[in-house]
XYZ file of C-alpha atoms in Angstrom:
385
model
C 109.200 129.367 65.688
C 110.595 127.410 68.276
C 113.357 124.609 67.124
C 112.606 121.432 67.873
C 114.943 118.437 69.285
C 117.723 121.161 69.280
C 116.255 123.806 71.547
C 117.751 122.351 74.950
C 121.497 122.759 75.246
C 123.934 121.310 78.056
C 127.515 122.031 78.955
C 130.360 121.437 81.329
C 131.989 123.356 83.462
C 134.495 125.399 81.513
C 136.261 128.839 82.148
C 136.137 128.800 85.733
C 132.562 129.436 86.085
C 129.814 127.486 88.216
C 127.990 125.422 85.992
C 124.882 123.473 87.204
C 124.510 120.005 85.413
C 120.780 120.086 85.852
C 120.572 123.742 84.338
C 119.786 123.676 80.685
C 119.392 126.761 78.033
C 116.475 126.788 76.298
C 116.528 128.642 72.647
C 113.734 130.370 71.393
C 113.642 131.142 67.729
C 112.138 134.517 66.906
C 109.820 134.893 64.002
C 112.108 137.832 61.870
C 108.492 138.665 60.163
C 107.937 140.793 63.488
C 110.642 142.286 63.618
C 109.191 145.944 62.918
C 106.161 145.205 65.688
C 107.255 145.086 68.878
C 103.945 145.049 70.098
C 102.562 142.230 68.514
C 106.114 140.383 69.381
C 105.123 140.637 72.707
C 102.237 138.201 72.476
C 104.462 135.689 70.526
C 104.478 132.578 72.605
C 108.108 132.467 72.596
C 108.412 136.329 73.988
C 105.400 135.168 76.629
C 107.864 132.296 78.084
C 111.014 134.048 77.920
C 109.445 136.987 79.990
C 107.723 134.535 82.393
C 111.040 133.024 83.054
C 112.683 136.632 83.767
C 109.633 137.127 85.770
C 110.161 134.333 87.712
C 113.807 135.188 88.625
C 115.744 133.506 85.576
C 118.064 134.873 82.904
C 117.595 135.145 79.599
C 119.808 136.412 76.960
C 118.216 138.824 73.906
C 119.703 140.816 71.173
C 119.571 144.483 70.930
C 121.022 146.489 68.267
C 124.166 146.559 69.736
C 125.046 143.074 71.150
C 123.513 140.345 72.619
C 122.350 141.118 76.784
C 122.224 138.707 79.202
C 118.861 139.819 81.078
C 117.594 139.407 84.409
C 114.896 141.193 86.679
C 116.952 144.171 88.095
C 114.962 144.357 91.395
C 115.661 140.790 92.260
C 119.073 140.424 93.832
C 118.981 136.463 93.570
C 118.245 136.866 89.767
C 120.896 139.835 89.247
C 123.464 137.325 91.082
C 122.697 134.552 88.733
C 123.973 137.018 85.938
C 127.514 137.538 87.927
C 127.444 133.902 88.464
C 127.264 132.953 84.860
C 129.642 135.265 83.389
C 132.179 135.155 86.030
C 132.080 138.970 86.381
C 133.829 140.880 89.146
C 131.536 142.308 91.819
C 132.480 146.011 91.468
C 131.334 146.372 87.688
C 128.333 147.539 87.650
C 124.926 146.538 85.108
C 122.778 148.674 82.561
C 119.394 148.744 83.251
C 117.273 148.143 79.954
C 113.881 149.542 80.073
C 111.190 149.381 77.481
C 109.262 152.674 77.962
C 109.619 156.117 79.837
C 107.445 155.453 82.270
C 109.565 152.436 83.657
C 112.453 155.315 84.320
C 110.319 157.074 86.902
C 110.311 154.263 89.322
C 114.210 153.826 88.889
C 116.034 157.446 89.149
C 115.582 160.306 91.436
C 115.638 163.113 88.642
C 116.587 163.797 85.005
C 117.974 167.185 84.102
C 117.443 169.118 80.754
C 120.540 167.994 79.194
C 119.797 164.297 79.986
C 116.043 164.831 78.403
C 117.330 166.049 75.165
C 119.951 163.215 74.863
C 116.901 161.108 75.372
C 114.778 162.782 73.066
C 117.524 162.184 70.204
C 118.992 159.123 70.963
C 116.165 156.847 72.384
C 115.521 154.301 71.874
C 119.329 153.394 70.752
C 122.840 152.925 71.669
C 122.800 155.247 74.555
C 123.154 154.384 78.126
C 122.733 157.580 80.733
C 124.093 157.304 84.447
C 121.715 158.810 86.590
C 120.901 159.200 90.322
C 119.285 155.724 91.536
C 116.316 155.853 93.818
C 116.682 154.002 96.932
C 115.680 150.381 96.528
C 114.754 150.717 92.823
C 117.132 148.017 92.332
C 119.416 145.293 93.697
C 122.532 147.168 94.863
C 124.453 144.539 92.716
C 123.192 146.356 89.825
C 124.907 149.442 91.217
C 127.911 147.800 92.590
C 126.896 150.103 95.706
C 126.949 153.398 93.795
C 124.180 155.456 94.334
C 124.019 155.714 90.294
C 122.419 153.511 87.657
C 123.219 153.254 84.146
C 119.864 153.116 81.872
C 119.239 152.657 78.390
C 116.200 151.865 75.852
C 117.574 149.859 73.317
C 116.565 149.976 69.929
C 115.258 146.612 68.522
C 111.771 145.517 68.668
C 112.888 141.717 70.377
C 114.488 143.639 73.027
C 111.652 146.030 73.792
C 108.995 143.204 73.352
C 111.115 140.839 75.695
C 111.032 143.913 78.609
C 107.457 144.292 78.183
C 106.559 140.580 78.471
C 108.553 140.453 81.750
C 106.909 143.599 83.213
C 109.786 145.080 84.587
C 113.132 146.483 83.887
C 116.050 144.273 83.149
C 119.539 144.327 83.897
C 121.760 143.011 81.084
C 125.508 143.061 80.604
C 126.600 141.707 77.438
C 126.106 137.818 77.103
C 129.423 136.376 77.408
C 131.916 135.227 79.985
C 133.421 138.259 81.563
C 136.731 139.114 79.465
C 136.008 137.456 76.573
C 134.831 139.034 73.342
C 131.057 140.273 73.462
C 128.214 137.907 71.266
C 126.731 139.381 68.484
C 125.078 135.793 67.620
C 123.288 133.720 69.485
C 125.661 131.349 68.610
C 128.338 133.195 70.439
C 125.762 133.534 73.772
C 125.599 129.778 73.744
C 129.572 129.442 72.715
C 130.077 130.769 76.258
C 127.220 130.626 78.343
C 125.253 127.084 77.405
C 124.299 125.552 80.956
C 125.088 128.636 82.593
C 121.848 130.553 81.834
C 118.271 129.810 81.462
C 117.621 130.947 77.973
C 118.533 132.622 74.550
C 116.368 134.480 72.434
C 117.247 133.769 68.893
C 116.667 137.219 67.090
C 119.256 137.153 64.322
C 122.612 139.169 64.576
C 123.134 142.118 66.297
C 123.483 145.444 63.992
C 125.839 148.227 65.553
C 127.832 145.319 66.974
C 129.946 147.261 69.755
C 128.006 148.223 73.226
C 125.995 151.177 74.066
C 127.878 154.639 74.739
C 127.631 155.655 78.453
C 127.822 159.039 79.609
C 127.225 161.097 82.717
C 125.728 164.571 82.753
C 127.017 166.909 85.148
C 125.042 169.320 86.694
C 126.373 172.177 84.485
C 125.227 170.047 81.484
C 128.858 168.908 80.250
C 128.858 165.452 78.798
C 131.248 162.723 80.045
C 131.866 159.666 77.839
C 132.552 156.923 80.310
C 132.597 154.638 77.490
C 132.411 155.069 73.684
C 130.029 153.477 71.561
C 127.562 153.336 69.145
C 126.523 157.126 69.467
C 129.635 158.961 68.832
C 130.948 162.139 70.450
C 130.357 164.270 67.433
C 126.351 163.159 67.621
C 126.509 163.870 71.271
C 127.974 167.747 70.960
C 125.507 168.406 68.396
C 122.975 167.964 71.511
C 124.956 169.076 74.573
C 126.886 171.995 75.344
C 130.182 170.241 76.226
C 131.243 166.799 75.609
C 134.639 165.670 77.067
C 136.390 161.756 77.478
C 136.443 160.638 80.880
C 140.260 160.647 81.790
C 140.466 156.806 82.685
C 139.761 156.082 78.976
C 143.570 157.081 78.387
C 144.939 154.201 80.461
C 148.197 153.214 79.272
C 149.873 149.646 79.002
C 150.841 148.441 82.454
C 149.011 151.228 84.218
C 147.268 150.301 87.474
C 143.551 150.424 87.245
C 141.544 153.055 89.309
C 138.996 152.587 92.011
C 135.632 150.949 91.231
C 134.122 151.862 87.999
C 131.432 154.254 87.931
C 129.973 152.736 84.691
C 130.296 148.991 82.763
C 133.411 148.682 80.439
C 135.360 151.283 82.432
C 137.732 149.038 84.088
C 139.409 145.730 83.361
C 140.529 143.718 80.062
C 137.588 143.030 78.054
C 136.683 141.571 74.532
C 140.291 139.461 74.355
C 140.843 136.483 72.309
C 142.929 133.612 73.953
C 145.939 134.417 72.083
C 148.401 137.273 72.841
C 147.408 140.328 71.184
C 148.842 143.814 70.300
C 147.777 147.119 68.666
C 149.950 148.421 66.128
C 149.772 152.385 65.218
C 151.552 154.949 63.903
C 151.229 158.286 61.583
C 152.193 156.257 58.212
C 150.218 153.468 56.971
C 153.565 151.743 55.133
C 155.628 152.116 58.106
C 152.925 150.136 60.416
C 152.096 147.971 57.367
C 156.018 146.991 57.446
C 156.343 146.474 60.994
C 153.186 144.213 61.398
C 154.491 142.068 58.642
C 158.089 141.929 60.262
C 156.628 140.966 63.773
C 154.377 138.404 61.981
C 156.948 136.719 60.169
C 159.190 136.520 63.585
C 156.527 134.842 65.370
C 155.774 132.183 62.242
C 159.673 131.696 62.798
C 159.180 131.046 66.555
C 156.224 128.667 65.987
C 153.221 130.852 66.773
C 150.091 130.261 64.768
C 149.603 134.058 63.546
C 146.728 136.006 63.434
C 146.154 139.845 62.029
C 143.107 142.026 62.469
C 143.511 144.669 59.393
C 141.703 146.437 56.751
C 140.829 145.924 53.519
C 143.251 148.912 52.309
C 146.073 146.711 53.892
C 145.011 143.002 54.368
C 146.802 141.597 51.094
C 150.542 142.873 52.969
C 150.140 140.272 55.466
C 150.950 136.276 55.475
C 149.454 135.094 58.520
C 147.935 131.926 59.510
C 144.482 133.581 60.107
C 143.623 136.964 58.249
C 140.444 138.985 59.544
C 139.573 142.073 57.964
C 137.511 144.687 59.492
C 136.579 146.322 56.022
C 137.146 149.151 54.854
C 138.765 152.468 56.884
C 136.606 154.539 55.506
C 133.922 152.684 56.860
C 134.125 152.447 60.654
C 130.497 151.298 61.059
C 131.509 147.883 59.433
C 134.477 147.351 61.421
C 132.306 147.508 64.633
C 130.167 145.147 63.305
C 132.841 142.865 62.317
C 135.425 143.110 65.337
C 133.918 140.493 68.125
C 133.372 138.008 65.534
C 136.621 138.381 64.257
C 138.165 138.232 67.817
C 136.142 134.726 68.221
C 137.450 133.510 64.776
C 140.993 133.780 65.965
C 140.022 131.607 68.791
C 138.314 129.128 66.535
C 141.610 128.800 64.347
C 144.197 128.539 67.330
C 145.739 131.911 66.844
C 148.799 132.317 69.328
C 149.814 135.656 68.326
C 147.441 138.463 67.027
C 148.566 141.921 65.497
C 145.808 144.522 65.159
C 145.869 147.814 62.998
C 145.004 150.408 64.709
C 141.814 153.081 63.189
C 141.335 156.471 63.621
C 139.696 157.372 66.763
C 136.755 159.562 65.158
C 133.130 158.761 65.034
C 132.495 154.829 65.742
C 136.107 154.407 65.131
C 136.805 155.767 68.914
C 134.596 152.799 70.062
C 136.555 150.392 67.802
C 139.965 151.691 68.930
C 138.456 151.221 72.786
C 137.695 147.833 72.387
C 140.831 146.776 70.489
C 143.161 147.940 73.057
C 140.743 146.442 76.060
C 141.259 143.246 74.069
C 145.178 143.856 74.016
C 144.995 144.472 77.513
C 146.433 147.978 76.277
C 149.755 146.669 74.636
C 150.649 148.888 71.915
C 153.271 149.222 69.090
C 154.237 152.408 68.360
C 155.729 152.937 65.126
C 156.967 156.025 64.103
């Protein structure tokens, strides 16, 4: 039920964003007993109230199986602009549109080919976004950033599906954080970044996958290009599609100029970054990587840095740092995905100024974890032979 006394939060200006002192952010607490009953949940007063806010052009953050998203009516330009203002998001970074039923897709896109339909059948609802040819005037031009395509997904979370149904329209919804900051996996993360900037938050507990959806685009020949790795792995995609490849933009090196306007969210800009300087350490030998991290941490401590290390259970005892965050076992990249963003935020909470992160194998969900680590570090890498 809705929390009394603490359901309205206000916060002053920060992070360079535009804060309206008259804006309050309401928190609705969703009954967990209804999480498996999205149709029944849509009738709950919390969901109905949040849906009305969206229908009237407001912004509401809500949980999905990946991270918390910041939703607004995808067809309402003024509402979508509130997302960009709240997040401080670059105007050329397109948004993903979330739907609750396939019937909504017909009003958004021109056509769906055989491979795209097979991907939907296999992974929807779920953490897969498809870049599709958009129908004219189907969504606000701010959603597509002027492109002739739109990324669409159907989330695998009963609260998200119920909210879209209650709003009665598809929702544009990037992650519910200030642009560049680690994505939120808890309602408290949303409030830390956006209280006073948005109208409300549906608190549905922790997100499950922990990293954003995989974004793909299917060519006319049925070939699938991964524009952003995420909760659906390349290996899973290959079991459905004839061919799968990674977009070359995913291989950008440190210092390399970024390309033109991105074709999907997550292809451009430093994302997910903690406030301290961060670097990823990688190499073929785990002992050499551990020795280099230990040496760098010791040197940083002598310089007076507040040191942080992001590591795996197999190696974390090797390090002396002011703040040590474990991503779990190297054998369980799914756990690393769930822990990553909260770990990056923990470094900020503890005031870490110098952070080193262990690389992980870029197979399966590990590819998404490495993608986020490199973006958080601004693609700064120490390669150890």
